[in-house]
Coordinates of N, CA and C in Angstrom, one line a residue:
M16 N 0.7 -1.2 0.0 CA 0.0 0.0 0.0 C 0.9 1.3 -0.1
F17 N 2.2 1.2 -0.2 CA 3.0 2.3 -0.2 C 2.8 3.1 -1.4
G18 N 2.4 2.6 -2.6 CA 2.3 3.3 -3.8 C 1.1 4.0 -4.0
I19 N 0.2 3.8 -3.2 CA -1.2 4.5 -3.3 C -1.4 5.7 -2.2
E20 N -0.3 6.0 -1.5 CA -0.4 7.0 -0.5 C -0.7 8.4 -1.2
W21 N -0.2 8.7 -2.3 CA -0.4 10.0 -3.0 C -1.8 10.3 -3.5
L22 N -2.5 9.2 -3.5 CA -4.0 9.3 -4.0 C -5.0 9.7 -2.9
K23 N -4.6 9.9 -1.7 CA -5.4 10.4 -0.7 C -5.8 11.9 -0.9
P24 N -7.1 12.3 -0.8 CA -7.4 13.7 -1.2 C -6.6 14.7 -0.4
S25 N -6.2 14.5 0.7 CA -5.5 15.5 1.4 C -4.0 15.7 0.9
V26 N -3.5 14.6 0.6 CA -2.1 14.7 -0.1 C -2.2 15.2 -1.5
F27 N -3.1 14.7 -2.2 CA -3.3 15.2 -3.6 C -3.6 16.7 -3.7
G28 N -4.5 17.2 -2.9 CA -4.8 18.6 -2.7 C -3.7 19.4 -2.3
G29 N -3.0 18.9 -1.4 CA -1.8 19.7 -0.9 C -0.8 19.7 -2.0
S30 N -0.6 18.7 -2.8 CA 0.4 18.8 -3.9 C -0.1 19.7 -5.0
I31 N -1.3 19.9 -5.2 CA -1.9 20.8 -6.3 C -1.8 22.2 -5.7
L32 N -2.1 22.4 -4.4 CA -1.8 23.7 -3.8 C -0.5 24.3 -3.9
Y33 N 0.6 23.3 -3.5 CA 1.9 23.7 -3.5 C 2.4 23.9 -5.0
A34 N 2.0 23.3 -5.9 CA 2.3 23.4 -7.3 C 1.8 24.8 -7.8
L35 N 0.6 25.2 -7.5 CA 0.0 26.5 -7.8 C 0.8 27.6 -7.2
V36 N 1.2 27.4 -5.9 CA 2.0 28.4 -5.2 C 3.2 28.6 -5.8
G37 N 3.9 27.5 -6.2 CA 5.2 27.5 -6.8 C 5.2 28.2 -8.1
V38 N 4.2 27.9 -8.9 CA 4.0 28.6 -10.3 C 3.7 30.0 -10.1
L39 N 3.0 30.5 -9.1 CA 2.7 31.8 -8.9 C 3.9 32.6 -8.4
V40 N 4.8 32.0 -7.5 CA 6.0 32.6 -7.1 C 7.0 32.7 -8.2
F41 N 7.1 31.8 -9.1 CA 8.0 31.7 -10.1 C 7.5 32.9 -11.2
W42 N 6.3 32.9 -11.4 CA 5.8 33.9 -12.4 C 6.1 35.4 -11.9
I43 N 5.9 35.6 -10.5 CA 6.1 36.8 -10.0 C 7.6 37.2 -10.0
C44 N 8.4 36.3 -9.8 CA 9.9 36.6 -9.8 C 10.3 36.8 -11.3
F45 N 9.8 36.2 -12.3 CA 10.1 36.5 -13.6 C 9.6 37.9 -14.1
V46 N 8.5 38.3 -13.6 CA 8.0 39.5 -14.0 C 8.9 40.6 -13.3
I47 N 9.3 40.4 -12.1 CA 10.2 41.4 -11.4 C 11.6 41.5 -12.1
V48 N 12.0 40.4 -12.6 CA 13.4 40.4 -13.4 C 13.1 41.0 -14.6
D49 N 12.0 40.8 -15.3 CA 11.7 41.5 -16.6 C 11.5 43.0 -16.4
K50 N 11.0 43.4 -15.4 CA 10.9 44.9 -15.1 C 12.2 45.5 -14.7
L51 N 13.2 44.7 -14.2 CA 14.5 45.3 -13.8 C 15.4 45.5 -15.0
T52 N 15.1 44.7 -16.0 CA 16.0 44.8 -17.2 C 15.6 45.9 -18.0
P53 N 16.6 46.6 -18.7 CA 16.3 47.8 -19.6 C 15.5 47.6 -20.8
Y54 N 15.2 46.4 -21.2 CA 14.4 46.2 -22.3 C 13.4 45.0 -22.0
D55 N 12.5 44.9 -23.1 CA 11.4 43.9 -23.0 C 12.0 42.4 -23.3
L56 N 12.1 41.6 -22.3 CA 12.7 40.3 -22.6 C 12.1 39.6 -23.6
W57 N 10.7 39.5 -23.6 CA 9.9 38.7 -24.6 C 10.2 39.1 -26.0
A58 N 10.2 40.4 -26.3 CA 10.3 41.0 -27.6 C 11.8 40.7 -27.9
E59 N 12.6 40.9 -27.1 CA 14.1 40.6 -27.4 C 14.4 39.3 -27.9
I60 N 13.7 38.3 -27.1 CA 14.1 36.9 -27.4 C 13.2 36.4 -28.7
V61 N 11.9 36.8 -28.8 CA 11.1 36.2 -29.8 C 11.2 37.0 -31.2
E62 N 11.2 38.4 -31.1 CA 11.2 39.1 -32.3 C 12.5 39.4 -32.9
K63 N 13.5 39.7 -31.9 CA 14.9 39.8 -32.4 C 15.7 38.6 -32.4
R64 N 15.1 37.5 -31.8 CA 15.8 36.2 -31.8 C 17.1 36.3 -31.2
N65 N 17.2 36.9 -30.1 CA 18.5 37.1 -29.4 C 18.7 35.8 -28.6
T66 N 19.6 34.9 -29.2 CA 19.8 33.5 -28.6 C 20.7 33.6 -27.2
A67 N 21.5 34.6 -27.1 CA 22.3 34.6 -25.8 C 21.4 35.1 -24.8
L68 N 20.5 36.1 -25.0 CA 19.6 36.4 -23.9 C 18.6 35.3 -23.5
A69 N 18.3 34.6 -24.5 CA 17.4 33.3 -24.3 C 18.0 32.4 -23.4
I70 N 19.3 32.1 -23.6 CA 20.1 31.1 -22.8 C 20.1 31.6 -21.3
V71 N 20.4 33.1 -21.2 CA 20.6 33.5 -19.8 C 19.1 33.5 -19.1
V72 N 18.2 33.9 -19.9 CA 16.8 33.8 -19.3 C 16.4 32.3 -18.9
A73 N 16.7 31.3 -19.6 CA 16.5 30.0 -19.4 C 17.3 29.6 -18.1
A74 N 18.5 29.9 -17.9 CA 19.2 29.8 -16.7 C 18.6 30.4 -15.5
M75 N 18.1 31.6 -15.7 CA 17.5 32.3 -14.7 C 16.2 31.6 -14.2
C76 N 15.5 31.1 -15.2 CA 14.2 30.4 -14.9 C 14.5 29.0 -14.3
L77 N 15.5 28.4 -14.6 CA 16.0 27.0 -13.8 C 16.3 27.4 -12.5
A78 N 17.1 28.5 -12.3 CA 17.4 28.9 -11.0 C 16.3 29.3 -10.0
I79 N 15.4 30.1 -10.5 CA 14.2 30.4 -9.7 C 13.4 29.2 -9.5
G80 N 13.3 28.4 -10.5 CA 12.6 27.1 -10.3 C 13.1 26.2 -9.1
L81 N 14.4 26.1 -9.1 CA 15.0 25.4 -8.1 C 14.9 26.0 -6.7
I82 N 15.0 27.3 -6.6 CA 14.8 28.0 -5.3 C 13.4 27.8 -4.8
V83 N 12.4 27.9 -5.7 CA 11.0 27.8 -5.3 C 10.7 26.4 -5.0
A84 N 11.2 25.4 -5.7 CA 11.1 23.8 -5.3 C 11.8 23.6 -4.0
A85 N 12.9 24.2 -3.7 CA 13.5 23.9 -2.4 C 12.8 24.5 -1.2
A86 N 12.2 25.7 -1.5 CA 11.4 26.5 -0.5 C 10.2 25.7 -0.1
I87 N 9.6 25.1 -1.3 CA 8.3 24.4 -0.9 C 8.5 23.0 -0.4
H88 N 9.7 22.5 -0.8 CA 9.9 21.0 -0.3 C 10.2 21.0 1.2

């Protein structure tokens, strides 16, 4: 019965709640970083196809995701 533990409503609901909180915190952090930069990150990456900036933003997203996951865990 060890594999079925996560199907309990309280465990499943808690997991969904923590996932939503994590996504919300991640989104807020990304918006803050976007506002701190002197240009629009999305336009720079998508319209101007700035690969170097895309790599930096991806690394930042991974770092924020790791921090949020560690804080929730």
